[in-house]
């Protein structure tokens, strides 16, 4: 590989090389009016209302893995965080931190994947920033995405709104993303289809929120997994929760890898799943709407909110036992997203 | 130093340690309702209008330097990018990428500085994200900030709006930030006060834009310096520019260091300066408003926009010569911001 094929410090210096990279590699992929203006930020009209604003940095290792790469992970992740606020994601920013020497073709692939992910979610990448650090000062590529979106009218979802009697819906199988990264990182080969579940959930959320069904909580169980996310919500809402092991959707192969390596799928990251907590009378309808979405086919009602053991989550095991599901303690899988 | 005094991988895992760090170190400093909800994003009301959205990642080395640290740099940088869109910055997001082993007291200092900088600028830090990567996979601390703000009514500033006859105003001395970083990095000691100029410029911008004076372009000359920024604007606007060397404000000590080390202050980064390009009839009034701001005392009219040599910037030297000021080529100072 010649130096011409890799990212150089010059590409992050704000001078001629930076401008050439922006004009040749970035603008054509993400093309839109706001970005094309090349000003210090993007400007767009907003109606009066409520806006959601979220940010996430992605440091996943490796940057390419089965079913995706750091690029679609970064776009979908922020799209989903906005959607979980009860909002319609509109605009995304991209901050690249690149290690000197990254092959330009890898960067190109990631950027193309971001453009495709943005198109799929229906959001625009309107502003960005590129920094390059010397070799050894970062690991290939880190991406920050931030995003904004308008809240759907009348919607009030928050981790603090779970109420006793509510049903807990999970939109699909657990642990797919974490196990895909782990196997990619360790070079493990298993039979079957261990790929990330990274996906945009905004269309699913829009369908649920425009159905007239009441929704109390929306949250995507990423780092820390379903177990940690439910603990967060139980704490924020001051409620207890019971989850039924037999109802927890997990792919057979994923479960097998977890058993083999000693991981609990409840704590493994997901990147294309949501938890919806809804009043009992709306649960079946919301479940049906989620199942109708291409990313919600394996959705299930996995548990219920109680007024017992406030702040705690219990698992009703398949053999009839009951155990505490604590928040994740310690680092199970670093750099999972 | 014991492991208890440093950032661990656990702090970025999304589990118990992450939550403890957020509750104990972050929330008390940045406290506001949106952040306290601890949802996936912040939610806030917006009036109908136009919104600006900008992002920047900060990878400055070292993270502490004379006059500031990576924290206020990150807040002021995004505040300024929003202001340069002709907007009033309101909300900021913070994405931390931390190298395992960073002393917690360093993180605490940076976060405190961010909180102070946000208070000074009058913006709220409403949402954030923390990732921790293993030792050697990043360099101490990288920070992304994104921000949103509402445009002032009737304002239309853009790098594409410079017109022949306009005057070019620079709000103060050049190259202070870049030279502060360089001397901190190299452990150089010079007499005098070589400190960063990092500062929020939103109050200055508000004063200018609410004065009734017409403003065509606002831009902060960060990476690449005044020389590169003027080239960008000349290109975007399809105009030429002449800058008068005798009118360029540079601190004597900064100029001395530049001469000694062979740097041209025109290409060295600033973090608390803006370029305003305004119609001639408003230039003196805008200059006076900028000079009345605490960060604009050394402001000067440094040049003018022409219809000659479109896309090019010329320097009228002190001794009467004329030379082309090109865009920065090559990396002068990596990791300057």
Short mmCIF file of C-alpha atoms in Angstrom, two decimals, chain B:
data_model
loop_
_atom_site.label_atom_id
_atom_site.label_comp_id
_atom_site.label_asym_id
_atom_site.label_seq_id
_atom_site.Cartn_x
_atom_site.Cartn_y
_atom_site.Cartn_z
CA UNK B 1 -2.00 5.77 41.87
CA UNK B 2 -4.40 2.93 42.66
CA UNK B 3 -6.87 1.56 40.13
CA UNK B 4 -9.56 3.37 42.14
CA UNK B 5 -8.08 6.66 41.01
CA UNK B 6 -8.21 5.96 37.30
CA UNK B 7 -10.76 5.36 34.61
CA UNK B 8 -11.40 1.63 34.10
CA UNK B 9 -12.93 -0.21 31.17
CA UNK B 10 -15.94 -0.80 33.46
CA UNK B 11 -16.70 2.90 33.38
CA UNK B 12 -17.58 2.55 29.72
CA UNK B 13 -19.48 -0.73 29.84
CA UNK B 14 -22.93 0.73 30.40
CA UNK B 15 -23.34 -1.14 33.67
CA UNK B 16 -23.05 -0.26 37.33
CA UNK B 17 -19.71 1.59 37.10
CA UNK B 18 -20.93 3.68 34.17
CA UNK B 19 -24.03 4.68 36.08
CA UNK B 20 -22.06 5.52 39.21
CA UNK B 21 -19.69 7.72 37.23
CA UNK B 22 -22.59 9.50 35.56
CA UNK B 23 -24.46 10.05 38.84
CA UNK B 24 -21.45 11.10 40.91
CA UNK B 25 -19.16 12.94 38.51
CA UNK B 26 -21.18 14.12 35.55
CA UNK B 27 -24.76 14.90 36.55
CA UNK B 28 -23.87 17.11 39.56
CA UNK B 29 -21.61 19.26 37.38
CA UNK B 30 -23.88 19.67 34.37
CA UNK B 31 -27.12 19.45 36.28
CA UNK B 32 -30.23 20.31 34.28
CA UNK B 33 -33.66 18.76 33.80
CA UNK B 34 -33.02 17.25 30.37
CA UNK B 35 -29.85 15.47 31.50
CA UNK B 36 -31.35 14.41 34.83
CA UNK B 37 -34.03 12.40 33.03
CA UNK B 38 -31.29 10.01 31.96
CA UNK B 39 -33.14 9.01 28.81
CA UNK B 40 -31.53 8.12 25.49
CA UNK B 41 -31.59 11.73 24.44
CA UNK B 42 -32.56 15.16 25.65
CA UNK B 43 -35.96 16.66 24.87
CA UNK B 44 -36.58 20.41 24.78
CA UNK B 45 -39.16 22.76 23.29
CA UNK B 46 -38.34 24.72 20.15
CA UNK B 47 -40.15 27.65 18.59
CA UNK B 48 -40.77 27.66 14.85
CA UNK B 49 -37.74 29.04 13.06
CA UNK B 50 -34.39 28.00 11.70
CA UNK B 51 -32.00 25.85 13.67
CA UNK B 52 -28.21 25.45 13.43
CA UNK B 53 -26.54 22.11 14.18
CA UNK B 54 -22.79 21.55 14.36
CA UNK B 55 -20.26 18.98 15.59
CA UNK B 56 -16.55 18.85 16.36
CA UNK B 57 -14.23 16.27 17.85
CA UNK B 58 -11.30 17.40 19.97
CA UNK B 59 -8.08 15.39 20.05
CA UNK B 60 -5.72 18.12 21.28
CA UNK B 61 -2.34 17.04 22.64
CA UNK B 62 -1.59 17.75 25.46
CA UNK B 63 -5.04 17.85 27.06
CA UNK B 64 -3.91 20.55 29.52
CA UNK B 65 -2.15 23.68 28.30
CA UNK B 66 -1.65 27.30 29.19
CA UNK B 67 -5.00 29.06 29.56
CA UNK B 68 -7.26 26.04 29.27
CA UNK B 69 -7.74 22.36 28.56
CA UNK B 70 -9.55 20.09 26.13
CA UNK B 71 -12.79 20.70 28.06
CA UNK B 72 -13.31 24.40 27.50
CA UNK B 73 -11.86 24.03 24.01
CA UNK B 74 -14.60 21.50 23.21
CA UNK B 75 -17.43 23.61 24.62
CA UNK B 76 -16.24 26.91 23.17
CA UNK B 77 -15.50 25.31 19.81
CA UNK B 78 -19.03 24.09 19.26
CA UNK B 79 -20.59 27.21 20.79
CA UNK B 80 -18.60 29.20 18.25
CA UNK B 81 -19.50 27.00 15.30
CA UNK B 82 -23.18 27.48 16.11
CA UNK B 83 -22.68 31.23 16.55
CA UNK B 84 -20.91 31.40 13.16
CA UNK B 85 -24.14 30.13 11.57
CA UNK B 86 -25.82 33.30 12.86
CA UNK B 87 -27.47 31.38 15.67
CA UNK B 88 -27.83 31.53 19.43
CA UNK B 89 -26.32 28.30 20.83
CA UNK B 90 -28.63 26.58 23.32
CA UNK B 91 -27.83 22.93 23.89
CA UNK B 92 -24.61 20.92 23.75
CA UNK B 93 -23.95 17.17 23.71
CA UNK B 94 -20.73 15.63 25.00
CA UNK B 95 -19.23 12.35 23.78
CA UNK B 96 -16.21 11.22 25.78
CA UNK B 97 -13.72 8.62 24.48
CA UNK B 98 -11.41 7.87 27.39
CA UNK B 99 -8.24 5.79 27.44
CA UNK B 100 -8.26 3.29 30.28
CA UNK B 101 -5.97 4.54 33.03
CA UNK B 102 -6.74 8.26 32.71
CA UNK B 103 -6.52 9.68 36.24
CA UNK B 104 -10.04 10.37 37.50
CA UNK B 105 -8.88 13.73 38.83
CA UNK B 106 -7.87 14.76 35.30
CA UNK B 107 -11.30 13.77 34.04
CA UNK B 108 -12.89 15.66 36.92
CA UNK B 109 -10.88 18.78 36.07
CA UNK B 110 -11.87 18.61 32.41
CA UNK B 111 -15.55 18.08 33.25
CA UNK B 112 -15.52 20.98 35.70
CA UNK B 113 -13.94 23.17 33.03
CA UNK B 114 -16.67 22.11 30.58
CA UNK B 115 -19.37 23.00 33.10
CA UNK B 116 -17.75 26.41 33.68
CA UNK B 117 -17.39 27.02 29.95
CA UNK B 118 -21.03 26.08 29.35
CA UNK B 119 -22.16 28.47 32.10
CA UNK B 120 -20.05 31.27 30.66
CA UNK B 121 -21.48 30.75 27.18
CA UNK B 122 -24.99 30.32 28.55
CA UNK B 123 -25.55 26.86 27.03
CA UNK B 124 -26.74 23.63 28.64
CA UNK B 125 -25.02 20.27 28.34
CA UNK B 126 -28.10 18.10 27.96
CA UNK B 127 -26.99 14.72 26.65
CA UNK B 128 -23.85 12.66 26.46
CA UNK B 129 -22.06 9.37 26.10
CA UNK B 130 -18.94 7.82 27.60
CA UNK B 131 -16.76 5.17 25.99
CA UNK B 132 -13.60 3.72 27.50
CA UNK B 133 -11.02 1.96 25.32
CA UNK B 134 -8.10 -0.17 26.52
CA UNK B 135 -4.70 1.40 27.18
CA UNK B 136 -2.88 2.31 24.00
CA UNK B 137 -6.06 2.40 21.88
CA UNK B 138 -6.62 6.14 22.31
CA UNK B 139 -4.52 8.94 23.78
CA UNK B 140 -5.88 9.97 27.19
CA UNK B 141 -9.10 11.71 26.19
CA UNK B 142 -10.97 12.66 23.03
CA UNK B 143 -14.13 14.76 23.28
CA UNK B 144 -16.86 15.28 20.73
CA UNK B 145 -19.28 18.11 21.25
CA UNK B 146 -22.29 18.76 19.09
CA UNK B 147 -24.66 21.63 19.53
CA UNK B 148 -27.87 23.20 18.40
CA UNK B 149 -29.14 26.75 18.45
CA UNK B 150 -31.81 28.96 16.97
CA UNK B 151 -30.94 31.35 14.19
CA UNK B 152 -31.50 35.03 14.85
CA UNK B 153 -34.46 36.17 12.81
CA UNK B 154 -33.75 37.55 9.38
CA UNK B 155 -30.06 36.65 9.55
CA UNK B 156 -28.43 35.03 6.55
CA UNK B 157 -24.70 34.49 7.01
CA UNK B 158 -22.74 32.01 4.96
CA UNK B 159 -19.26 31.52 3.59
CA UNK B 160 -20.83 32.03 0.17
CA UNK B 161 -22.07 35.59 0.81
CA UNK B 162 -18.88 37.69 0.66
CA UNK B 163 -19.28 40.45 -1.95
CA UNK B 164 -16.73 42.73 -3.64
CA UNK B 165 -16.35 45.90 -1.59
CA UNK B 166 -17.02 44.16 1.73
CA UNK B 167 -14.58 44.72 4.58
CA UNK B 168 -12.93 41.84 6.42
CA UNK B 169 -12.82 42.15 10.20
CA UNK B 170 -10.74 39.89 12.46
CA UNK B 171 -11.84 39.97 16.10
CA UNK B 172 -8.37 39.82 17.63
CA UNK B 173 -4.81 38.51 17.54
CA UNK B 174 -3.87 35.51 15.40
CA UNK B 175 -2.21 32.22 16.30
CA UNK B 176 -2.50 32.38 20.11
CA UNK B 177 -4.03 28.93 20.47
CA UNK B 178 -1.71 27.09 18.11
CA UNK B 179 1.40 28.58 19.65
CA UNK B 180 0.15 27.81 23.19
CA UNK B 181 -0.32 24.15 22.23
CA UNK B 182 2.99 23.93 20.45
CA UNK B 183 4.93 25.35 23.37
CA UNK B 184 3.05 23.14 25.86
CA UNK B 185 3.72 20.06 23.74
CA UNK B 186 7.38 20.72 23.22
CA UNK B 187 7.98 21.93 26.76
CA UNK B 188 9.30 25.20 25.40
CA UNK B 189 9.47 28.16 27.75
CA UNK B 190 9.28 31.68 26.45
CA UNK B 191 8.94 34.95 28.26
CA UNK B 192 5.48 36.46 28.26
CA UNK B 193 2.00 35.17 28.07
CA UNK B 194 1.57 32.44 25.48
CA UNK B 195 -1.86 31.13 26.29
CA UNK B 196 -4.78 29.81 24.28
CA UNK B 197 -7.40 32.30 23.15
CA UNK B 198 -10.18 29.71 23.60
CA UNK B 199 -13.32 31.72 24.33
CA UNK B 200 -17.05 31.74 23.60
CA UNK B 201 -17.93 34.18 20.84
CA UNK B 202 -21.70 33.83 20.97
CA UNK B 203 -22.30 36.97 23.03
CA UNK B 204 -20.19 38.99 20.57
CA UNK B 205 -22.10 37.52 17.63
CA UNK B 206 -25.43 38.28 19.26
CA UNK B 207 -24.41 41.90 19.79
CA UNK B 208 -23.35 42.24 16.16
CA UNK B 209 -26.42 40.54 14.68
CA UNK B 210 -28.89 42.42 16.84
CA UNK B 211 -27.34 45.79 15.93
CA UNK B 212 -29.14 46.03 12.61
CA UNK B 213 -25.82 45.96 10.75
CA UNK B 214 -25.73 43.69 7.74
CA UNK B 215 -23.28 40.78 8.04
CA UNK B 216 -22.45 38.56 5.08
CA UNK B 217 -20.03 36.02 6.55
CA UNK B 218 -19.07 34.85 10.03
CA UNK B 219 -16.40 32.19 10.38
CA UNK B 220 -13.98 31.22 13.13
CA UNK B 221 -10.47 30.63 11.80
CA UNK B 222 -9.55 27.48 13.74
CA UNK B 223 -7.48 24.71 12.08
CA UNK B 224 -5.66 26.13 9.09
CA UNK B 225 -5.78 29.63 10.55
CA UNK B 226 -6.92 32.93 9.05
CA UNK B 227 -5.17 32.19 5.76
CA UNK B 228 -7.01 28.95 5.10
CA UNK B 229 -10.36 30.30 6.30
CA UNK B 230 -10.16 33.29 3.97
CA UNK B 231 -9.32 30.94 1.09
CA UNK B 232 -12.38 28.84 1.92
CA UNK B 233 -14.62 31.88 1.89
CA UNK B 234 -13.08 33.27 -1.31
CA UNK B 235 -13.76 29.92 -2.97
CA UNK B 236 -17.30 29.57 -1.66
CA UNK B 237 -18.24 33.15 -2.55
CA UNK B 238 -16.41 33.34 -5.87
CA UNK B 239 -14.52 36.51 -4.93
CA UNK B 240 -10.95 37.67 -4.41
CA UNK B 241 -9.50 39.15 -1.24
CA UNK B 242 -6.73 41.50 -0.24
CA UNK B 243 -5.37 41.44 3.29
CA UNK B 244 -3.07 44.14 4.65
CA UNK B 245 -0.13 42.75 6.60
CA UNK B 246 0.26 45.94 8.63
CA UNK B 247 -3.29 45.58 9.96
CA UNK B 248 -3.05 41.92 11.03
CA UNK B 249 -3.15 41.73 14.82
CA UNK B 250 -0.52 39.38 16.28
CA UNK B 251 0.83 39.43 19.81
CA UNK B 252 4.50 40.35 19.88
CA UNK B 253 5.51 37.21 21.77
CA UNK B 254 3.49 35.00 19.43
CA UNK B 255 5.08 36.63 16.43
CA UNK B 256 8.49 36.09 17.99
CA UNK B 257 7.88 32.38 18.52
CA UNK B 258 6.55 32.06 14.97
CA UNK B 259 9.66 33.72 13.54
CA UNK B 260 11.93 31.58 15.67
CA UNK B 261 10.27 28.33 14.63
CA UNK B 262 9.45 29.24 11.06
CA UNK B 263 5.67 29.34 11.32
CA UNK B 264 3.40 31.82 9.59
CA UNK B 265 0.76 33.10 12.05
CA UNK B 266 -1.70 33.25 9.14
CA UNK B 267 -1.88 29.46 9.20
CA UNK B 268 -1.88 28.85 12.96
CA UNK B 269 -5.11 27.87 14.72
CA UNK B 270 -7.26 30.26 16.73
CA UNK B 271 -9.98 29.16 19.14
CA UNK B 272 -11.53 32.46 20.21
CA UNK B 273 -11.49 34.62 17.12
CA UNK B 274 -13.92 35.28 14.34
CA UNK B 275 -13.80 36.74 10.88
CA UNK B 276 -16.76 38.95 10.00
CA UNK B 277 -17.24 40.08 6.43
CA UNK B 278 -19.58 43.04 6.19
CA UNK B 279 -20.61 45.74 3.71
CA UNK B 280 -18.26 48.72 3.84
CA UNK B 281 -20.93 51.06 5.23
CA UNK B 282 -21.37 48.88 8.33
CA UNK B 283 -17.73 47.96 8.90
CA UNK B 284 -16.81 50.60 11.45
CA UNK B 285 -19.94 50.03 13.52
CA UNK B 286 -19.43 46.26 13.54
CA UNK B 287 -15.79 46.78 14.48
CA UNK B 288 -16.84 48.97 17.41
CA UNK B 289 -19.35 46.37 18.63
CA UNK B 290 -16.73 43.62 18.44
CA UNK B 291 -14.18 45.77 20.27
CA UNK B 292 -16.69 46.36 23.06
CA UNK B 293 -16.78 42.60 23.76
CA UNK B 294 -14.27 41.24 26.26
CA UNK B 295 -12.89 38.88 23.59
CA UNK B 296 -12.76 41.46 20.81
CA UNK B 297 -10.56 44.24 22.16
CA UNK B 298 -7.85 43.76 19.53
CA UNK B 299 -10.25 43.54 16.59
CA UNK B 300 -9.20 45.16 13.33
CA UNK B 301 -10.30 45.61 9.76
CA UNK B 302 -7.68 43.46 8.04
CA UNK B 303 -8.68 43.55 4.41
CA UNK B 304 -11.32 43.76 1.74
CA UNK B 305 -13.19 41.64 -0.74
CA UNK B 306 -12.50 42.27 -4.42
CA UNK B 307 -13.74 41.09 -7.79
CA UNK B 308 -10.16 40.40 -8.92
CA UNK B 309 -8.41 36.99 -8.93
CA UNK B 310 -11.52 35.08 -7.97
CA UNK B 311 -10.93 32.38 -5.35
CA UNK B 312 -7.57 33.84 -4.36
CA UNK B 313 -6.34 35.75 -1.33
CA UNK B 314 -3.47 38.22 -1.60
CA UNK B 315 -1.40 39.76 1.16
CA UNK B 316 -0.29 43.36 0.76
CA UNK B 317 2.98 43.19 2.67
CA UNK B 318 4.20 45.86 5.05
CA UNK B 319 6.96 46.79 2.64
CA UNK B 320 4.55 47.23 -0.26
CA UNK B 321 4.83 43.82 -1.94
CA UNK B 322 1.98 41.51 -2.82
CA UNK B 323 1.99 37.74 -2.31
CA UNK B 324 -0.49 34.94 -2.68
CA UNK B 325 -1.85 33.51 0.57
CA UNK B 326 -2.60 29.93 -0.37
CA UNK B 327 -4.64 27.39 1.54
CA UNK B 328 -2.63 25.46 4.14
CA UNK B 329 -0.83 22.58 2.46
CA UNK B 330 0.41 19.80 4.68
CA UNK B 331 0.15 19.32 8.40
CA UNK B 332 1.73 22.18 10.28
CA UNK B 333 0.71 21.19 13.79
CA UNK B 334 -1.18 17.93 14.25
CA UNK B 335 -3.68 17.56 17.11
CA UNK B 336 -3.97 21.29 17.63
CA UNK B 337 -7.63 21.02 18.64
#
